[in-house]
């Protein structure tokens, strides 16, 4: 009887230890995802500010910096393509994006797509506008606005094993950055 009780207690101890390890892994994965999401949001804010600052001071030019052949890494001209850059493709983001580091550690990468002037943008094959409805409505109010899509990938965990992607769309009046 004592041996049966010892075997039962031992089995319960093993099950409890495995459950505890599973809970610890789940908690760590959740923490890594939250950190990756926060890093993606931080990278997005940095990218948006960089876009505005560099257009304002003339460092980036819509006519040349976003050129597919001679442009700057991380700045893409998507005026000819209906399909947006696939920000969920982690490898494509790492190859095409501009890396952001914090204290020497990479926290994310971003890609900025130039979508063109809102009044010149074609509809996609599904009939949807390539930018959100609010930007499409703005096109009728101010056809000079130019649209940008900013995609940011944040990573966390061992070797960036956890990652999250966030995007935003911006429309800018060219008078903001052209004299």
Short mmCIF file of N, CA and C in Angstrom, two decimals:
data_model
loop_
_atom_site.label_atom_id
_atom_site.label_comp_id
_atom_site.label_asym_id
_atom_site.label_seq_id
_atom_site.Cartn_x
_atom_site.Cartn_y
_atom_site.Cartn_z
N UNK A 1 0.83 -1.19 0.00
CA UNK A 1 0.00 0.00 0.00
C UNK A 1 0.88 1.26 0.00
N UNK A 2 1.96 1.21 0.80
CA UNK A 2 2.85 2.37 0.89
C UNK A 2 3.52 2.61 -0.46
N UNK A 3 3.93 1.53 -1.14
CA UNK A 3 4.55 1.69 -2.46
C UNK A 3 3.59 2.30 -3.47
N UNK A 4 2.33 1.88 -3.44
CA UNK A 4 1.33 2.45 -4.35
C UNK A 4 1.15 3.94 -4.06
N UNK A 5 1.10 4.30 -2.77
CA UNK A 5 0.94 5.72 -2.39
C UNK A 5 2.16 6.52 -2.83
N UNK A 6 3.36 5.97 -2.65
CA UNK A 6 4.58 6.67 -3.07
C UNK A 6 4.59 6.86 -4.60
N UNK A 7 4.16 5.86 -5.34
CA UNK A 7 4.10 5.98 -6.79
C UNK A 7 3.10 7.05 -7.20
N UNK A 8 1.95 7.10 -6.54
CA UNK A 8 0.92 8.10 -6.86
C UNK A 8 1.43 9.51 -6.54
N UNK A 9 2.08 9.68 -5.39
CA UNK A 9 2.62 10.98 -5.01
C UNK A 9 3.73 11.39 -5.98
N UNK A 10 4.57 10.45 -6.36
CA UNK A 10 5.63 10.74 -7.33
C UNK A 10 5.07 11.17 -8.68
N UNK A 11 4.01 10.49 -9.14
CA UNK A 11 3.36 10.85 -10.40
C UNK A 11 2.76 12.25 -10.33
N UNK A 12 2.13 12.55 -9.22
CA UNK A 12 1.56 13.90 -9.03
C UNK A 12 2.67 14.96 -9.03
N UNK A 13 3.79 14.65 -8.44
CA UNK A 13 4.90 15.60 -8.40
C UNK A 13 5.45 15.85 -9.80
N UNK A 14 5.58 14.81 -10.61
CA UNK A 14 6.07 14.96 -11.98
C UNK A 14 5.08 15.78 -12.80
N UNK A 15 3.80 15.51 -12.69
CA UNK A 15 2.77 16.27 -13.42
C UNK A 15 2.79 17.73 -12.99
N UNK A 16 2.93 17.97 -11.71
CA UNK A 16 2.99 19.35 -11.20
C UNK A 16 4.20 20.09 -11.72
N UNK A 17 5.35 19.42 -11.79
CA UNK A 17 6.57 20.06 -12.30
C UNK A 17 6.43 20.39 -13.78
N UNK A 18 5.86 19.49 -14.57
CA UNK A 18 5.66 19.74 -16.00
C UNK A 18 4.70 20.90 -16.22
N UNK A 19 3.64 20.95 -15.43
CA UNK A 19 2.67 22.05 -15.54
C UNK A 19 3.33 23.37 -15.19
N UNK A 20 4.17 23.36 -14.18
CA UNK A 20 4.87 24.57 -13.77
C UNK A 20 5.81 25.06 -14.88
N UNK A 21 6.51 24.13 -15.52
CA UNK A 21 7.39 24.50 -16.63
C UNK A 21 6.60 25.07 -17.80
N UNK A 22 5.45 24.49 -18.10
CA UNK A 22 4.61 24.98 -19.18
C UNK A 22 4.12 26.40 -18.88
N UNK A 23 3.70 26.63 -17.65
CA UNK A 23 3.24 27.97 -17.25
C UNK A 23 4.37 28.99 -17.38
N UNK A 24 5.57 28.60 -17.01
CA UNK A 24 6.72 29.51 -17.10
C UNK A 24 7.01 29.85 -18.57
N UNK A 25 6.96 28.86 -19.47
CA UNK A 25 7.19 29.11 -20.88
C UNK A 25 6.11 30.01 -21.47
N UNK A 26 4.86 29.78 -21.09
CA UNK A 26 3.76 30.61 -21.58
C UNK A 26 3.93 32.05 -21.12
N UNK A 27 4.33 32.21 -19.89
CA UNK A 27 4.54 33.56 -19.35
C UNK A 27 5.68 34.27 -20.07
N UNK A 28 6.75 33.56 -20.33
CA UNK A 28 7.90 34.14 -21.02
C UNK A 28 7.53 34.51 -22.46
N UNK A 29 6.78 33.63 -23.15
CA UNK A 29 6.35 33.94 -24.51
C UNK A 29 5.45 35.17 -24.54
N UNK A 30 4.56 35.27 -23.59
CA UNK A 30 3.68 36.44 -23.51
C UNK A 30 4.49 37.71 -23.27
N UNK A 31 5.47 37.62 -22.39
CA UNK A 31 6.33 38.77 -22.10
C UNK A 31 7.12 39.19 -23.33
N UNK A 32 7.65 38.21 -24.07
CA UNK A 32 8.41 38.51 -25.28
C UNK A 32 7.52 39.17 -26.34
N UNK A 33 6.28 38.66 -26.49
CA UNK A 33 5.39 39.26 -27.47
C UNK A 33 5.07 40.71 -27.09
N UNK A 34 4.77 40.96 -25.84
CA UNK A 34 4.47 42.33 -25.41
C UNK A 34 5.66 43.25 -25.65
N UNK A 35 6.88 42.76 -25.39
CA UNK A 35 8.07 43.56 -25.64
C UNK A 35 8.25 43.81 -27.13
N UNK A 36 7.99 42.78 -27.95
CA UNK A 36 8.10 42.94 -29.41
C UNK A 36 7.09 43.97 -29.90
N UNK A 37 5.88 43.93 -29.38
CA UNK A 37 4.84 44.90 -29.78
C UNK A 37 5.24 46.31 -29.37
N UNK A 38 5.74 46.46 -28.16
CA UNK A 38 6.21 47.77 -27.71
C UNK A 38 7.36 48.27 -28.56
N UNK A 39 8.28 47.38 -28.93
CA UNK A 39 9.40 47.75 -29.80
C UNK A 39 8.90 48.16 -31.19
N UNK A 40 7.87 47.45 -31.70
CA UNK A 40 7.30 47.80 -33.00
C UNK A 40 6.66 49.19 -32.94
N UNK A 41 5.92 49.47 -31.88
CA UNK A 41 5.29 50.79 -31.72
C UNK A 41 6.35 51.88 -31.61
N UNK A 42 7.40 51.63 -30.86
CA UNK A 42 8.50 52.61 -30.73
C UNK A 42 9.17 52.84 -32.07
N UNK A 43 9.41 51.76 -32.82
CA UNK A 43 10.04 51.87 -34.13
C UNK A 43 9.14 52.66 -35.08
N UNK A 44 7.83 52.44 -35.01
CA UNK A 44 6.88 53.16 -35.86
C UNK A 44 6.93 54.66 -35.57
N UNK A 45 6.95 55.03 -34.30
CA UNK A 45 7.03 56.45 -33.93
C UNK A 45 8.33 57.07 -34.45
N UNK A 46 9.43 56.35 -34.29
CA UNK A 46 10.73 56.83 -34.78
C UNK A 46 10.68 57.00 -36.30
N UNK A 47 10.10 56.03 -37.00
CA UNK A 47 10.02 56.10 -38.47
C UNK A 47 9.18 57.28 -38.93
N UNK A 48 8.02 57.49 -38.29
CA UNK A 48 7.17 58.62 -38.67
C UNK A 48 7.88 59.95 -38.44
N UNK A 49 8.54 60.07 -37.30
CA UNK A 49 9.27 61.32 -37.01
C UNK A 49 10.42 61.51 -37.99
N UNK A 50 11.12 60.43 -38.31
CA UNK A 50 12.22 60.51 -39.26
C UNK A 50 11.71 60.94 -40.63
N UNK A 51 10.59 60.37 -41.06
CA UNK A 51 10.00 60.75 -42.34
C UNK A 51 9.68 62.24 -42.37
N UNK A 52 8.98 62.72 -41.35
CA UNK A 52 8.60 64.13 -41.30
C UNK A 52 9.83 65.04 -41.25
N UNK A 53 10.78 64.71 -40.39
CA UNK A 53 11.98 65.54 -40.25
C UNK A 53 12.81 65.57 -41.53
N UNK A 54 13.02 64.41 -42.15
CA UNK A 54 13.87 64.35 -43.33
C UNK A 54 13.21 64.94 -44.57
N UNK A 55 11.88 64.91 -44.65
CA UNK A 55 11.21 65.61 -45.74
C UNK A 55 11.25 67.11 -45.51
N UNK A 56 11.07 67.51 -44.26
CA UNK A 56 11.04 68.93 -43.92
C UNK A 56 12.39 69.60 -44.20
N UNK A 57 13.49 68.96 -43.80
CA UNK A 57 14.80 69.61 -43.98
C UNK A 57 15.44 69.28 -45.34
N UNK A 58 14.76 68.50 -46.17
CA UNK A 58 15.26 68.23 -47.52
C UNK A 58 16.22 67.08 -47.62
N UNK A 59 16.48 66.37 -46.52
CA UNK A 59 17.37 65.21 -46.56
C UNK A 59 16.82 64.15 -47.50
N UNK A 60 15.51 63.90 -47.44
CA UNK A 60 14.85 62.97 -48.35
C UNK A 60 14.01 63.77 -49.33
N UNK A 61 14.03 63.36 -50.58
CA UNK A 61 13.23 63.97 -51.63
C UNK A 61 12.28 62.91 -52.18
N UNK A 62 11.00 63.26 -52.31
CA UNK A 62 10.03 62.31 -52.85
C UNK A 62 10.44 61.87 -54.24
N UNK A 63 11.00 62.79 -55.02
CA UNK A 63 11.34 62.48 -56.41
C UNK A 63 12.52 61.51 -56.53
N UNK A 64 13.43 61.49 -55.56
CA UNK A 64 14.63 60.65 -55.71
C UNK A 64 14.84 59.65 -54.58
N UNK A 65 14.59 60.03 -53.36
CA UNK A 65 14.88 59.13 -52.23
C UNK A 65 14.04 57.87 -52.25
N UNK A 66 12.82 57.97 -52.82
CA UNK A 66 11.91 56.83 -52.86
C UNK A 66 11.99 56.08 -54.19
N UNK A 67 13.01 56.38 -55.00
CA UNK A 67 13.20 55.74 -56.29
C UNK A 67 13.61 54.28 -56.08
N UNK A 68 12.98 53.38 -56.83
CA UNK A 68 13.23 51.94 -56.64
C UNK A 68 14.67 51.54 -56.94
N UNK A 69 15.28 52.20 -57.91
CA UNK A 69 16.62 51.77 -58.35
C UNK A 69 17.74 52.48 -57.61
N UNK A 70 17.58 53.76 -57.35
CA UNK A 70 18.68 54.53 -56.76
C UNK A 70 18.34 55.11 -55.40
N UNK A 71 17.22 54.75 -54.86
CA UNK A 71 16.77 55.34 -53.61
C UNK A 71 17.52 54.84 -52.39
N UNK A 72 17.03 55.24 -51.24
CA UNK A 72 17.62 54.90 -49.95
C UNK A 72 17.00 53.60 -49.44
N UNK A 73 17.81 52.73 -48.87
CA UNK A 73 17.29 51.49 -48.28
C UNK A 73 16.21 51.84 -47.26
N UNK A 74 15.11 51.12 -47.32
CA UNK A 74 14.01 51.35 -46.39
C UNK A 74 12.96 52.30 -46.92
N UNK A 75 13.24 52.99 -48.02
CA UNK A 75 12.28 53.90 -48.64
C UNK A 75 11.88 53.30 -49.99
N UNK A 76 10.62 52.96 -50.14
CA UNK A 76 10.17 52.27 -51.34
C UNK A 76 9.12 53.08 -52.09
N UNK A 77 9.23 53.09 -53.40
CA UNK A 77 8.23 53.74 -54.24
C UNK A 77 7.23 52.67 -54.64
N UNK A 78 6.00 52.79 -54.18
CA UNK A 78 4.98 51.81 -54.46
C UNK A 78 3.88 52.41 -55.33
N UNK A 79 4.22 53.40 -56.14
CA UNK A 79 3.19 54.04 -56.97
C UNK A 79 2.81 53.19 -58.16
N UNK A 80 3.69 52.28 -58.61
CA UNK A 80 3.39 51.44 -59.77
C UNK A 80 2.79 50.10 -59.38
N UNK A 81 2.97 49.69 -58.16
CA UNK A 81 2.53 48.36 -57.72
C UNK A 81 1.22 48.47 -56.96
N UNK A 82 0.30 47.56 -57.25
CA UNK A 82 -0.95 47.53 -56.50
C UNK A 82 -0.77 46.81 -55.17
N UNK A 83 0.08 45.79 -55.16
CA UNK A 83 0.28 45.03 -53.92
C UNK A 83 1.21 45.80 -52.99
N UNK A 84 0.79 46.03 -51.75
CA UNK A 84 1.67 46.74 -50.81
C UNK A 84 2.84 45.85 -50.40
N UNK A 85 3.87 46.49 -49.90
CA UNK A 85 5.00 45.75 -49.36
C UNK A 85 4.50 44.84 -48.25
N UNK A 86 4.94 43.59 -48.24
CA UNK A 86 4.46 42.63 -47.25
C UNK A 86 5.26 42.77 -45.96
N UNK A 87 4.75 43.59 -45.05
CA UNK A 87 5.45 43.84 -43.79
C UNK A 87 5.43 42.63 -42.88
N UNK A 88 4.53 41.68 -43.13
CA UNK A 88 4.49 40.47 -42.30
C UNK A 88 5.59 39.48 -42.69
N UNK A 89 6.27 39.73 -43.81
CA UNK A 89 7.38 38.89 -44.24
C UNK A 89 8.63 39.38 -43.50
N UNK A 90 8.96 38.71 -42.43
CA UNK A 90 10.06 39.16 -41.56
C UNK A 90 11.37 39.28 -42.32
N UNK A 91 11.66 38.32 -43.20
CA UNK A 91 12.91 38.37 -43.96
C UNK A 91 12.95 39.59 -44.88
N UNK A 92 11.83 39.89 -45.54
CA UNK A 92 11.78 41.06 -46.43
C UNK A 92 11.96 42.34 -45.63
N UNK A 93 11.38 42.39 -44.44
CA UNK A 93 11.55 43.58 -43.59
C UNK A 93 13.01 43.74 -43.19
N UNK A 94 13.67 42.64 -42.83
CA UNK A 94 15.06 42.71 -42.39
C UNK A 94 15.98 43.14 -43.55
N UNK A 95 15.70 42.67 -44.77
CA UNK A 95 16.53 43.00 -45.93
C UNK A 95 16.29 44.43 -46.40
N UNK A 96 15.02 44.84 -46.46
CA UNK A 96 14.67 46.13 -47.04
C UNK A 96 14.60 47.27 -46.03
N UNK A 97 14.51 46.95 -44.75
CA UNK A 97 14.23 47.97 -43.75
C UNK A 97 15.44 48.70 -43.20
N UNK A 98 15.12 49.77 -42.49
CA UNK A 98 16.12 50.56 -41.77
C UNK A 98 16.07 50.11 -40.31
N UNK A 99 17.21 49.67 -39.79
CA UNK A 99 17.25 49.10 -38.44
C UNK A 99 17.33 50.19 -37.38
N UNK A 100 16.61 49.98 -36.29
CA UNK A 100 16.64 50.87 -35.14
C UNK A 100 17.29 50.11 -33.98
N UNK A 101 18.27 50.73 -33.36
CA UNK A 101 18.94 50.11 -32.21
C UNK A 101 18.72 50.97 -30.97
N UNK A 102 18.63 50.29 -29.85
CA UNK A 102 18.52 50.96 -28.55
C UNK A 102 19.58 50.35 -27.64
N UNK A 103 20.51 51.18 -27.20
CA UNK A 103 21.63 50.72 -26.38
C UNK A 103 22.42 49.61 -27.08
N UNK A 104 22.56 49.76 -28.40
CA UNK A 104 23.33 48.81 -29.18
C UNK A 104 22.61 47.53 -29.56
N UNK A 105 21.36 47.40 -29.15
CA UNK A 105 20.59 46.19 -29.44
C UNK A 105 19.49 46.54 -30.43
N UNK A 106 19.38 45.76 -31.50
CA UNK A 106 18.34 46.00 -32.50
C UNK A 106 16.97 45.72 -31.90
N UNK A 107 16.09 46.72 -31.95
CA UNK A 107 14.73 46.53 -31.44
C UNK A 107 13.71 46.42 -32.56
N UNK A 108 14.08 46.86 -33.77
CA UNK A 108 13.14 46.78 -34.87
C UNK A 108 13.68 47.35 -36.15
N UNK A 109 12.90 47.19 -37.21
CA UNK A 109 13.21 47.77 -38.52
C UNK A 109 11.95 48.42 -39.06
N UNK A 110 12.14 49.41 -39.94
CA UNK A 110 10.97 50.01 -40.57
C UNK A 110 11.19 50.19 -42.06
N UNK A 111 10.07 50.22 -42.77
CA UNK A 111 10.04 50.48 -44.20
C UNK A 111 8.99 51.56 -44.43
N UNK A 112 9.34 52.56 -45.23
CA UNK A 112 8.40 53.62 -45.58
C UNK A 112 8.11 53.50 -47.07
N UNK A 113 6.83 53.34 -47.41
CA UNK A 113 6.42 53.27 -48.81
C UNK A 113 5.83 54.60 -49.23
N UNK A 114 6.26 55.10 -50.36
CA UNK A 114 5.62 56.27 -50.96
C UNK A 114 4.52 55.74 -51.86
N UNK A 115 3.27 56.13 -51.59
CA UNK A 115 2.13 55.61 -52.33
C UNK A 115 1.67 56.55 -53.44
N UNK A 116 2.26 57.72 -53.54
CA UNK A 116 1.91 58.65 -54.60
C UNK A 116 0.92 59.70 -54.15
N UNK A 117 0.50 60.52 -55.11
CA UNK A 117 -0.51 61.53 -54.84
C UNK A 117 -1.85 60.83 -54.71
N UNK A 118 -2.63 61.26 -53.76
CA UNK A 118 -3.89 60.57 -53.49
C UNK A 118 -4.85 60.61 -54.67
N UNK A 119 -4.84 61.69 -55.43
CA UNK A 119 -5.79 61.76 -56.54
C UNK A 119 -5.35 60.95 -57.75
N UNK A 120 -4.10 60.47 -57.75
CA UNK A 120 -3.61 59.70 -58.89
C UNK A 120 -3.53 58.21 -58.60
N UNK A 121 -3.89 57.81 -57.40
CA UNK A 121 -3.71 56.42 -57.00
C UNK A 121 -4.80 55.54 -57.59
N UNK A 122 -4.43 54.46 -58.27
CA UNK A 122 -5.42 53.57 -58.87
C UNK A 122 -6.10 52.71 -57.81
N UNK A 123 -7.26 52.25 -58.13
CA UNK A 123 -7.95 51.31 -57.25
C UNK A 123 -7.32 49.93 -57.44
N UNK A 124 -7.37 49.13 -56.40
CA UNK A 124 -6.84 47.77 -56.52
C UNK A 124 -7.84 46.91 -57.28
N UNK A 125 -7.44 45.70 -57.62
CA UNK A 125 -8.32 44.82 -58.39
C UNK A 125 -9.59 44.49 -57.61
N UNK A 126 -9.53 44.55 -56.28
CA UNK A 126 -10.72 44.27 -55.48
C UNK A 126 -11.62 45.50 -55.36
N UNK A 127 -11.15 46.65 -55.90
CA UNK A 127 -11.96 47.86 -55.83
C UNK A 127 -11.69 48.70 -54.61
N UNK A 128 -10.79 48.23 -53.75
CA UNK A 128 -10.47 48.99 -52.54
C UNK A 128 -9.39 50.02 -52.83
N UNK A 129 -9.48 51.16 -52.17
CA UNK A 129 -8.43 52.16 -52.32
C UNK A 129 -7.17 51.65 -51.62
N UNK A 130 -5.99 51.98 -52.13
CA UNK A 130 -4.76 51.49 -51.51
C UNK A 130 -4.47 52.12 -50.15
N UNK A 131 -5.16 53.18 -49.80
CA UNK A 131 -5.02 53.76 -48.47
C UNK A 131 -6.38 53.72 -47.80
N UNK A 132 -6.42 54.07 -46.53
CA UNK A 132 -7.68 53.93 -45.81
C UNK A 132 -8.72 54.95 -46.28
N UNK A 133 -9.96 54.75 -45.87
CA UNK A 133 -11.07 55.56 -46.34
C UNK A 133 -10.90 57.04 -46.02
N UNK A 134 -10.36 57.34 -44.84
CA UNK A 134 -10.18 58.75 -44.47
C UNK A 134 -9.22 59.43 -45.45
N UNK A 135 -8.15 58.75 -45.84
CA UNK A 135 -7.21 59.34 -46.80
C UNK A 135 -7.85 59.48 -48.17
N UNK A 136 -8.67 58.51 -48.56
CA UNK A 136 -9.35 58.59 -49.84
C UNK A 136 -10.29 59.79 -49.87
N UNK A 137 -10.98 60.05 -48.75
CA UNK A 137 -11.86 61.22 -48.67
C UNK A 137 -11.06 62.51 -48.71
N UNK A 138 -9.88 62.51 -48.09
CA UNK A 138 -9.03 63.70 -48.13
C UNK A 138 -8.61 64.05 -49.55
N UNK A 139 -8.54 63.06 -50.42
CA UNK A 139 -8.11 63.30 -51.79
C UNK A 139 -9.03 64.28 -52.50
N UNK A 140 -10.31 64.24 -52.14
CA UNK A 140 -11.25 65.15 -52.79
C UNK A 140 -11.12 66.57 -52.23
N UNK A 141 -10.72 66.68 -50.98
CA UNK A 141 -10.55 68.00 -50.37
C UNK A 141 -9.24 68.64 -50.80
N UNK A 142 -8.19 67.85 -50.91
CA UNK A 142 -6.88 68.39 -51.24
C UNK A 142 -6.15 67.37 -52.11
N UNK A 143 -6.33 67.46 -53.42
CA UNK A 143 -5.73 66.45 -54.30
C UNK A 143 -4.20 66.50 -54.35
N UNK A 144 -3.59 67.44 -53.66
CA UNK A 144 -2.14 67.53 -53.67
C UNK A 144 -1.48 66.66 -52.61
N UNK A 145 -2.26 66.13 -51.71
CA UNK A 145 -1.66 65.34 -50.64
C UNK A 145 -0.99 64.10 -51.19
N UNK A 146 0.15 63.77 -50.59
CA UNK A 146 0.89 62.59 -50.98
C UNK A 146 0.82 61.58 -49.83
N UNK A 147 0.67 60.31 -50.19
CA UNK A 147 0.43 59.27 -49.19
C UNK A 147 1.68 58.43 -48.95
N UNK A 148 1.85 58.06 -47.70
CA UNK A 148 2.95 57.19 -47.27
C UNK A 148 2.38 56.11 -46.37
N UNK A 149 2.95 54.91 -46.46
CA UNK A 149 2.62 53.83 -45.53
C UNK A 149 3.90 53.50 -44.78
N UNK A 150 3.82 53.50 -43.46
CA UNK A 150 4.98 53.20 -42.62
C UNK A 150 4.72 51.85 -41.95
N UNK A 151 5.63 50.90 -42.15
CA UNK A 151 5.54 49.58 -41.53
C UNK A 151 6.72 49.40 -40.60
N UNK A 152 6.44 48.91 -39.40
CA UNK A 152 7.52 48.70 -38.42
C UNK A 152 7.40 47.30 -37.83
N UNK A 153 8.54 46.63 -37.74
CA UNK A 153 8.61 45.31 -37.14
C UNK A 153 9.45 45.43 -35.88
N UNK A 154 8.90 45.01 -34.76
CA UNK A 154 9.63 45.00 -33.50
C UNK A 154 9.95 43.58 -33.11
N UNK A 155 11.11 43.38 -32.50
CA UNK A 155 11.48 42.03 -32.10
C UNK A 155 11.91 42.01 -30.64
N UNK A 156 11.86 40.84 -30.05
CA UNK A 156 12.27 40.65 -28.66
C UNK A 156 12.59 39.17 -28.47
N UNK A 157 13.11 38.84 -27.33
CA UNK A 157 13.44 37.46 -27.02
C UNK A 157 14.80 37.06 -27.56
N UNK A 158 15.13 35.82 -27.35
CA UNK A 158 16.43 35.31 -27.79
C UNK A 158 16.53 35.37 -29.30
N UNK A 159 17.51 36.10 -29.81
CA UNK A 159 17.75 36.27 -31.24
C UNK A 159 16.53 36.80 -31.98
N UNK A 160 15.72 37.61 -31.32
CA UNK A 160 14.55 38.20 -31.97
C UNK A 160 13.50 37.18 -32.35
N UNK A 161 13.36 36.13 -31.55
CA UNK A 161 12.44 35.04 -31.89
C UNK A 161 10.98 35.46 -31.81
N UNK A 162 10.66 36.49 -31.05
CA UNK A 162 9.30 37.01 -31.00
C UNK A 162 9.27 38.32 -31.77
N UNK A 163 8.25 38.52 -32.61
CA UNK A 163 8.16 39.76 -33.36
C UNK A 163 6.72 40.15 -33.62
N UNK A 164 6.53 41.44 -33.82
CA UNK A 164 5.21 42.00 -34.08
C UNK A 164 5.35 43.09 -35.14
N UNK A 165 4.31 43.30 -35.93
CA UNK A 165 4.33 44.30 -36.99
C UNK A 165 3.17 45.27 -36.78
N UNK A 166 3.45 46.57 -36.93
CA UNK A 166 2.42 47.61 -36.90
C UNK A 166 2.61 48.49 -38.13
N UNK A 167 1.52 49.13 -38.57
CA UNK A 167 1.58 50.01 -39.73
C UNK A 167 0.77 51.27 -39.47
N UNK A 168 1.14 52.32 -40.19
CA UNK A 168 0.34 53.53 -40.20
C UNK A 168 0.36 54.11 -41.60
N UNK A 169 -0.62 54.93 -41.89
CA UNK A 169 -0.67 55.63 -43.17
C UNK A 169 -0.70 57.11 -42.89
N UNK A 170 0.03 57.85 -43.72
CA UNK A 170 0.12 59.29 -43.53
C UNK A 170 -0.15 59.97 -44.87
N UNK A 171 -0.79 61.10 -44.83
CA UNK A 171 -0.91 61.92 -46.04
C UNK A 171 -0.38 63.30 -45.70
N UNK A 172 0.50 63.80 -46.55
CA UNK A 172 1.16 65.07 -46.31
C UNK A 172 0.91 66.01 -47.47
N UNK A 173 0.61 67.24 -47.14
CA UNK A 173 0.52 68.28 -48.15
C UNK A 173 1.96 68.61 -48.55
N UNK A 174 2.29 68.57 -49.85
CA UNK A 174 3.68 68.84 -50.27
C UNK A 174 4.20 70.19 -49.79
N UNK A 175 3.32 71.14 -49.51
CA UNK A 175 3.81 72.44 -49.02
C UNK A 175 4.46 72.28 -47.65
N UNK A 176 4.20 71.16 -46.97
CA UNK A 176 4.84 70.90 -45.69
C UNK A 176 6.34 70.81 -45.85
N UNK A 177 6.77 70.22 -46.96
CA UNK A 177 8.21 69.99 -47.11
C UNK A 177 8.82 70.60 -48.37
N UNK A 178 8.02 71.30 -49.16
CA UNK A 178 8.59 71.97 -50.34
C UNK A 178 8.50 73.47 -50.16
N UNK A 179 9.55 74.13 -50.50
CA UNK A 179 9.57 75.61 -50.40
C UNK A 179 8.85 76.20 -51.58
#
